[in-house]
CSV table of C-alpha atoms and ligand atoms in Angstrom, one decimal:
chain,number,residue,atom,x,y,z
A,1,MET,CA,-33.9,-25.1,28.9
A,2,THR,CA,-31.3,-22.8,28.3
A,3,SER,CA,-31.6,-19.1,29.4
A,4,ILE,CA,-28.4,-17.7,27.5
A,5,ARG,CA,-29.2,-17.1,24.1
A,6,PRO,CA,-26.9,-15.0,22.2
A,7,ARG,CA,-28.8,-15.8,19.1
A,8,ARG,CA,-31.2,-13.1,20.1
A,9,LEU,CA,-28.7,-10.3,18.7
A,10,ARG,CA,-28.6,-12.1,15.2
A,11,ALA,CA,-32.3,-12.3,14.8
A,12,THR,CA,-33.1,-9.8,12.3
A,13,PRO,CA,-31.0,-7.3,10.9
A,14,ALA,CA,-31.9,-4.3,12.5
A,15,ILE,CA,-30.4,-5.9,16.0
A,16,ARG,CA,-27.5,-7.1,13.7
A,17,ALA,CA,-26.8,-4.0,12.8
A,18,ALA,CA,-27.2,-2.8,16.1
A,19,VAL,CA,-24.8,-4.5,17.6
A,20,ARG,CA,-22.1,-4.5,14.6
A,21,GLU,CA,-19.0,-3.8,15.9
A,22,THR,CA,-16.9,-3.4,12.8
A,23,ARG,CA,-18.3,-0.5,10.0
A,24,LEU,CA,-16.3,0.0,6.6
A,25,HIS,CA,-16.6,3.3,5.3
A,26,ARG,CA,-15.4,4.7,1.8
A,27,ARG,CA,-13.4,7.4,3.7
A,28,GLU,CA,-10.9,4.3,5.1
A,29,LEU,CA,-10.1,2.6,1.5
A,30,VAL,CA,-7.2,4.2,-0.2
A,31,LEU,CA,-6.6,3.1,-3.9
A,32,PRO,CA,-3.0,1.9,-5.3
A,33,LEU,CA,-2.5,3.5,-8.6
A,34,PHE,CA,0.4,2.2,-11.1
A,35,VAL,CA,1.2,5.2,-13.8
A,36,ARG,CA,3.3,4.0,-16.5
A,37,GLU,CA,5.8,6.3,-18.7
A,38,GLY,CA,5.2,6.6,-22.2
A,39,LEU,CA,1.7,4.8,-22.4
A,40,ASP,CA,-0.8,6.3,-24.8
A,41,GLU,CA,-3.6,4.0,-23.8
A,42,PRO,CA,-4.0,2.1,-19.9
A,43,GLN,CA,-2.2,-1.3,-20.0
A,44,PRO,CA,-4.0,-4.2,-18.7
A,45,ILE,CA,-2.1,-6.5,-15.8
A,46,GLY,CA,-2.8,-10.1,-16.8
A,47,SER,CA,-2.4,-11.5,-13.0
A,48,MET,CA,-4.8,-8.7,-11.8
A,49,PRO,CA,-7.9,-8.7,-13.8
A,50,GLY,CA,-9.4,-5.1,-14.0
A,51,VAL,CA,-6.4,-3.2,-12.9
A,52,VAL,CA,-4.6,-1.4,-15.2
A,53,GLN,CA,-1.0,0.3,-15.6
A,54,HIS,CA,-2.5,3.9,-16.4
A,55,SER,CA,-1.3,6.4,-19.1
A,56,LEU,CA,-1.4,10.2,-17.9
A,57,ASP,CA,-5.1,10.5,-19.6
A,58,SER,CA,-6.1,7.2,-18.1
A,59,LEU,CA,-4.9,8.7,-14.5
A,60,ARG,CA,-6.6,11.8,-14.6
A,61,ARG,CA,-10.0,9.9,-15.1
A,62,VAL,CA,-9.4,7.2,-12.5
A,63,LEU,CA,-8.2,10.5,-9.9
A,64,ALA,CA,-11.8,11.7,-11.2
A,65,GLU,CA,-13.8,9.1,-10.7
A,66,ALA,CA,-11.8,8.3,-7.1
A,67,ALA,CA,-12.6,11.7,-6.1
A,68,ALA,CA,-16.3,11.3,-6.8
A,69,ALA,CA,-16.4,8.1,-4.8
A,70,GLY,CA,-15.7,9.5,-1.9
A,71,ILE,CA,-12.6,7.5,-0.9
A,72,GLY,CA,-9.6,8.1,1.4
A,73,GLY,CA,-7.1,8.5,-0.9
A,74,VAL,CA,-4.8,7.5,-3.8
A,75,MET,CA,-1.1,5.7,-3.4
A,76,LEU,CA,0.9,6.2,-6.6
A,77,PHE,CA,3.3,4.0,-8.2
A,78,GLY,CA,5.4,4.8,-11.1
A,79,VAL,CA,6.5,2.3,-13.9
A,80,PRO,CA,9.5,4.2,-15.9
A,81,GLU,CA,10.6,3.5,-19.1
A,82,GLY,CA,14.4,3.6,-18.2
A,83,LYS,CA,16.0,2.1,-15.4
A,84,ASP,CA,19.5,2.0,-13.8
A,85,ALA,CA,21.5,0.7,-11.0
A,86,ARG,CA,21.0,3.8,-8.6
A,87,GLY,CA,17.2,4.2,-9.6
A,88,SER,CA,17.6,7.7,-11.0
A,89,GLY,CA,14.1,7.9,-12.1
A,90,GLY,CA,13.0,8.1,-8.4
A,91,ASP,CA,14.4,11.8,-7.7
A,92,ASP,CA,14.4,13.0,-11.1
A,93,PRO,CA,11.5,15.6,-11.0
A,94,ASP,CA,10.8,14.9,-14.9
A,95,GLY,CA,10.5,11.2,-13.7
A,96,ILE,CA,7.4,9.2,-14.3
A,97,LEU,CA,6.3,9.1,-10.1
A,98,ASN,CA,6.9,12.8,-9.7
A,99,VAL,CA,5.2,13.8,-13.3
A,100,ALA,CA,2.2,11.9,-11.8
A,101,THR,CA,2.0,13.0,-8.5
A,102,ARG,CA,2.2,16.6,-9.9
A,103,VAL,CA,-0.7,15.8,-11.9
A,104,ALA,CA,-2.6,14.0,-9.4
A,105,VAL,CA,-1.9,17.1,-6.7
A,106,ALA,CA,-3.8,19.5,-8.8
A,107,GLU,CA,-6.5,17.3,-10.2
A,108,VAL,CA,-7.7,16.4,-6.8
A,109,GLY,CA,-5.2,17.7,-4.6
A,110,GLU,CA,-8.1,19.0,-2.4
A,111,GLU,CA,-10.2,16.0,-2.1
A,112,LEU,CA,-8.2,13.1,-1.6
A,113,LEU,CA,-5.0,12.1,0.0
A,114,VAL,CA,-2.2,11.6,-2.5
A,115,GLN,CA,0.1,9.5,-1.4
A,116,THR,CA,3.5,8.4,-3.2
A,117,ASP,CA,5.4,5.0,-2.4
A,118,LEU,CA,9.0,5.7,-1.6
A,119,CYS,CA,11.1,2.8,-2.9
A,120,LEU,CA,13.6,1.9,-5.6
A,121,ASP,CA,12.5,-1.2,-6.8
A,122,GLU,CA,10.3,0.0,-9.7
A,123,PHE,CA,13.9,2.3,-11.0
A,124,THR,CA,16.5,0.0,-10.6
A,125,ASP,CA,17.9,-2.2,-13.3
A,126,HIS,CA,18.4,-5.2,-10.8
A,127,GLY,CA,15.4,-4.4,-9.0
A,128,HIS,CA,16.2,-4.3,-5.6
A,129,CYS,CA,14.6,-1.4,-2.8
A,130,GLY,CA,18.3,-0.1,-2.6
A,131,VAL,CA,21.5,0.1,-4.6
A,132,LEU,CA,23.5,-2.4,-4.1
A,133,ASP,CA,27.4,-2.3,-3.1
A,134,GLU,CA,30.5,-4.1,-4.8
A,135,ARG,CA,29.6,-7.6,-3.8
A,136,GLY,CA,25.6,-7.0,-4.9
A,137,VAL,CA,24.3,-7.0,-1.7
A,138,VAL,CA,22.0,-3.9,-0.6
A,139,ASP,CA,23.5,-0.9,0.5
A,140,ASN,CA,21.7,0.2,3.8
A,141,ASP,CA,23.1,3.7,4.4
A,142,ALA,CA,23.9,4.3,0.8
A,143,THR,CA,20.6,3.7,0.0
A,144,LEU,CA,19.5,5.9,2.7
A,145,GLU,CA,21.1,8.8,0.7
A,146,ARG,CA,18.8,7.7,-2.2
A,147,TYR,CA,15.9,7.8,-0.1
A,148,ARG,CA,15.9,11.4,1.2
A,149,ALA,CA,16.9,12.6,-2.8
A,150,MET,CA,13.4,10.3,-3.7
A,151,ALA,CA,11.7,12.4,-0.4
A,152,LEU,CA,12.4,15.6,-1.5
A,153,ALA,CA,11.6,15.2,-5.4
A,154,GLN,CA,7.6,13.8,-3.7
A,155,ALA,CA,7.5,16.5,-1.9
A,156,GLU,CA,8.2,18.9,-4.0
A,157,ALA,CA,5.8,17.3,-6.6
A,158,GLY,CA,3.3,18.1,-3.8
A,159,SER,CA,3.1,14.5,-2.3
A,160,ALA,CA,0.8,14.8,1.1
A,161,MET,CA,2.5,11.2,2.3
A,162,LEU,CA,5.4,9.5,1.6
A,163,GLY,CA,4.6,5.2,1.7
A,164,LEU,CA,7.9,4.4,2.8
A,165,SER,CA,8.3,0.9,1.4
A,166,GLY,CA,12.1,-0.2,1.2
A,167,MET,CA,12.9,-1.6,4.8
A,168,MET,CA,16.0,-0.4,5.3
A,169,ASP,CA,17.1,0.2,8.6
A,170,GLY,CA,16.8,4.0,9.5
A,171,GLN,CA,14.8,5.1,6.6
A,172,VAL,CA,12.3,7.5,8.5
A,173,ALA,CA,14.5,9.1,10.4
A,174,ALA,CA,16.9,9.9,7.4
A,175,VAL,CA,13.3,10.7,5.4
A,176,ARG,CA,12.5,13.1,8.3
A,177,ASP,CA,15.7,14.6,8.3
A,178,ALA,CA,15.7,15.2,4.7
A,179,LEU,CA,12.2,16.7,4.7
A,180,ASP,CA,12.7,19.0,7.5
A,181,SER,CA,15.7,20.3,7.0
A,182,ALA,CA,14.4,21.3,3.7
A,183,GLY,CA,11.2,23.1,5.3
A,184,HIS,CA,8.5,20.2,4.6
A,185,THR,CA,7.6,19.6,8.1
A,186,ALA,CA,3.8,19.1,7.0
A,187,THR,CA,4.9,16.1,4.3
A,188,ALA,CA,3.1,13.1,6.0
A,189,LEU,CA,5.3,9.8,6.5
A,190,LEU,CA,3.4,6.2,6.0
A,191,ALA,CA,6.2,3.7,7.5
A,192,TYR,CA,5.8,0.0,5.7
A,193,SER,CA,6.8,-1.0,9.0
A,194,ALA,CA,5.9,-4.5,9.1
A,195,LYS,CA,6.4,-5.7,5.7
A,196,TYR,CA,7.0,-9.6,5.1
A,197,ALA,CA,9.0,-11.0,2.8
A,198,SER,CA,5.8,-12.3,0.8
A,199,ALA,CA,4.6,-14.5,-2.0
A,200,PHE,CA,1.1,-12.7,-2.5
A,201,TYR,CA,3.4,-9.6,-4.2
A,202,GLY,CA,3.6,-11.9,-7.0
A,203,PRO,CA,1.2,-10.1,-9.3
A,204,PHE,CA,2.5,-6.7,-7.6
A,205,ARG,CA,5.9,-7.6,-10.3
A,206,GLU,CA,4.2,-8.0,-13.2
A,207,ALA,CA,2.3,-4.6,-12.7
A,208,VAL,CA,6.1,-2.5,-12.2
A,209,ASP,CA,7.4,-4.5,-14.5
A,210,SER,CA,10.0,-5.5,-12.0
A,211,SER,CA,13.6,-6.3,-12.9
A,212,LEU,CA,13.4,-8.6,-9.6
A,213,GLN,CA,16.0,-11.6,-9.7
A,214,GLY,CA,16.6,-13.1,-6.6
A,215,ASP,CA,14.3,-12.2,-3.3
A,216,ARG,CA,14.3,-9.9,-0.6
A,217,LEU,CA,15.0,-11.5,2.4
A,218,THR,CA,17.8,-9.4,4.0
A,219,TYR,CA,15.3,-6.6,3.9
A,220,GLN,CA,11.9,-7.9,4.1
A,221,LEU,CA,10.7,-9.6,7.3
A,222,ASP,CA,10.5,-13.6,7.6
A,223,PRO,CA,7.0,-14.2,7.7
A,224,ALA,CA,7.1,-16.6,11.0
A,225,ASN,CA,8.2,-13.3,13.0
A,226,ALA,CA,5.4,-11.6,14.7
A,227,ARG,CA,7.2,-10.1,17.4
A,228,GLU,CA,10.1,-8.6,14.9
A,229,GLY,CA,6.9,-6.8,12.9
A,230,VAL,CA,6.1,-5.1,16.2
A,231,ARG,CA,9.3,-4.5,16.6
A,232,GLU,CA,9.6,-2.6,13.6
A,233,GLY,CA,6.4,-0.3,14.1
A,234,THR,CA,7.9,0.6,17.6
A,235,ILE,CA,11.1,1.7,16.0
A,236,ASN,CA,9.3,3.6,13.1
A,237,VAL,CA,7.2,5.7,15.5
A,238,ALA,CA,10.3,6.3,17.5
A,239,GLU,CA,11.6,7.7,14.1
A,240,GLY,CA,8.9,10.1,13.5
A,241,ALA,CA,6.4,7.7,11.3
A,242,ASP,CA,2.9,9.5,10.8
A,243,VAL,CA,0.9,6.5,10.0
A,244,VAL,CA,2.5,2.5,10.4
A,245,MET,CA,1.4,-0.4,8.0
A,246,VAL,CA,1.1,-3.8,7.6
A,247,LYS,CA,1.6,-5.6,4.3
A,248,PRO,CA,0.4,-7.9,3.2
A,249,ALA,CA,-3.1,-7.5,5.2
A,250,GLY,CA,-5.1,-11.0,5.1
A,251,SER,CA,-2.0,-13.2,6.4
A,252,TYR,CA,-1.0,-10.9,9.4
A,253,LEU,CA,-4.3,-10.3,10.9
A,254,ASP,CA,-2.0,-11.3,14.0
A,255,VAL,CA,0.4,-8.4,13.6
A,256,LEU,CA,-1.6,-5.9,12.9
A,257,ARG,CA,-3.8,-6.5,15.6
A,258,THR,CA,-0.8,-6.6,18.0
A,259,LEU,CA,0.5,-3.7,16.5
A,260,ALA,CA,-2.9,-1.3,16.7
A,261,ASP,CA,-2.5,-2.1,20.3
A,262,THR,CA,1.0,-1.4,20.7
A,263,VAL,CA,1.4,1.9,18.8
A,264,PRO,CA,0.3,5.2,20.2
A,265,VAL,CA,-0.8,6.2,16.1
A,266,PRO,CA,-2.7,5.2,13.2
A,267,VAL,CA,-2.3,1.8,12.1
A,268,TRP,CA,-3.1,0.5,8.3
A,269,ALA,CA,-3.0,-2.6,6.4
A,270,TYR,CA,-2.2,-3.1,2.6
A,271,GLN,CA,-4.3,-5.9,1.2
A,272,VAL,CA,-1.7,-6.3,-1.9
A,273,SER,CA,-1.8,-7.7,-5.3
A,274,GLY,CA,-1.7,-11.4,-4.5
A,275,GLU,CA,-4.6,-11.6,-2.0
A,276,TYR,CA,-6.4,-9.6,-5.2
A,277,ALA,CA,-5.4,-12.1,-7.7
A,278,MET,CA,-6.8,-15.1,-5.3
A,279,LEU,CA,-10.3,-13.5,-5.0
A,280,GLU,CA,-10.4,-12.6,-8.3
A,281,ALA,CA,-9.3,-15.9,-9.5
A,282,ALA,CA,-11.6,-18.1,-6.9
A,283,ALA,CA,-14.6,-15.7,-8.1
A,284,ALA,CA,-14.2,-16.1,-11.6
A,285,GLN,CA,-14.6,-19.7,-11.2
A,286,GLY,CA,-17.8,-19.4,-9.4
A,287,TRP,CA,-16.3,-20.6,-6.7
A,288,ILE,CA,-16.9,-17.6,-4.1
A,289,ASP,CA,-19.1,-14.9,-4.2
A,290,ARG,CA,-16.9,-12.0,-5.2
A,291,ARG,CA,-18.8,-9.6,-3.8
A,292,ARG,CA,-19.5,-10.7,-0.1
A,293,ALA,CA,-15.9,-12.3,-0.2
A,294,VAL,CA,-14.3,-9.1,-1.0
A,295,LEU,CA,-16.4,-7.2,2.2
A,296,GLU,CA,-15.6,-10.1,4.0
A,297,SER,CA,-12.0,-9.7,3.5
A,298,LEU,CA,-12.0,-6.1,4.0
A,299,THR,CA,-13.9,-6.1,7.3
A,300,ALA,CA,-11.7,-8.7,8.6
A,301,ILE,CA,-9.0,-6.4,8.4
A,302,ARG,CA,-10.7,-3.2,9.9
A,303,ARG,CA,-11.8,-5.8,13.1
A,304,ALA,CA,-7.8,-6.4,13.3
A,305,GLY,CA,-7.2,-3.2,13.9
A,306,ALA,CA,-6.2,-1.3,10.6
A,307,GLU,CA,-7.7,2.3,10.6
A,308,SER,CA,-7.4,2.6,6.5
A,309,VAL,CA,-6.8,-0.2,4.0
A,310,LEU,CA,-5.0,0.2,0.9
A,311,THR,CA,-6.7,-1.9,-1.7
A,312,TYR,CA,-7.2,-2.2,-5.3
A,313,TYR,CA,-10.9,-2.9,-4.3
A,314,ALA,CA,-11.0,0.7,-3.2
A,315,LEU,CA,-13.5,2.4,-5.9
A,316,GLU,CA,-15.6,-1.1,-6.0
A,317,ALA,CA,-16.1,-1.2,-2.4
A,318,ALA,CA,-16.9,2.5,-1.8
A,319,ALA,CA,-20.0,2.0,-4.3
A,320,TRP,CA,-20.8,-0.9,-2.4
A,321,LEU,CA,-21.1,0.7,0.9
A,322,GLU,CA,-22.9,3.4,-0.6
B,401,PBG,C1,8.0,-2.1,-3.4
B,401,PBG,C2,6.2,-2.5,-3.3
B,401,PBG,C3,6.0,-3.7,-3.3
B,401,PBG,C4,4.6,-3.6,-2.8
B,401,PBG,C5,4.1,-2.3,-2.6
B,401,PBG,N1,5.3,-1.8,-2.7
B,401,PBG,C6,6.9,-4.9,-4.0
B,401,PBG,C7,7.7,-5.6,-3.2
B,401,PBG,O1,8.3,-5.7,-2.2
B,401,PBG,O2,8.1,-6.4,-3.7
B,401,PBG,C8,3.6,-5.0,-3.2
B,401,PBG,C9,2.3,-4.3,-3.4
B,401,PBG,C10,1.4,-5.5,-3.8
B,401,PBG,O3,1.8,-6.7,-4.1
B,401,PBG,O4,0.2,-5.1,-4.0
B,401,PBG,N2,8.1,-0.5,-3.7
């Protein structure tokens, strides 16, 4: 007769709860929000059922809901009416993202960590995360100048944490220097360090009306490379990142675990649009139990080492975790 019986710890809800290693908490969830210039009514996003492009009014409403739900924060993305080659809308104080940031800080700045996406792709007519040189290649160092300007505009609008998602070399150091030189020493930096060139961003491109032709393979990471993602995280911490992130989350749990074991700062993960779309599509067919699958996916991301998770499920999951 066997004497080693691991099933003992699974026998009742009470003992399972007593030995559970990972517990989700609503404070560890961050809600990404899309705000589109010129909208009167929120606009549904076809490939992300339940997610919308917000007007400024509907933004105010969802911010109030987010504060009441007790989640950790929001990550704002802007969808401008006009775009140009240098992404001028990004550092224009009257650009939609900076306007939305001021609204968010005024409405819920005390209760929620208001964060902003710092990248040019929503604002450029070519859809790339940086400016292009005469050959049409993303010019790393010219882009850093644009990021510096965007960082100042976002900090001045009141963003508490800037999410650097452009994958340019030296972006964390450049933005830190720009902020510190202007006295914004308290503005925190979240570096999307291990950001992979992923097919799972597909629905996001619809969400932000992306103009991208081609791909981002010369700046985002090759999905085959784990070590390179960990290296980026290490470099970003050395440059002054306060938090580093892995993105997407679900297909990169190994990178997340290694990074969490390697760097001395918080590590977050982004459950991206395609991960959301897959769960929604399967649940809509009745092929998976939606709530269980969502909570399982978030638990797995936490278990792999993420301290917070950016997820389109933040509000719903917070309610389930009550
Ligand atoms: C770039 C950015 C992207 C996402 C967040 N920030 C898209 C990209 O790099 O193509 C994707 C988020 C998602 O898919 O949910 N500003």
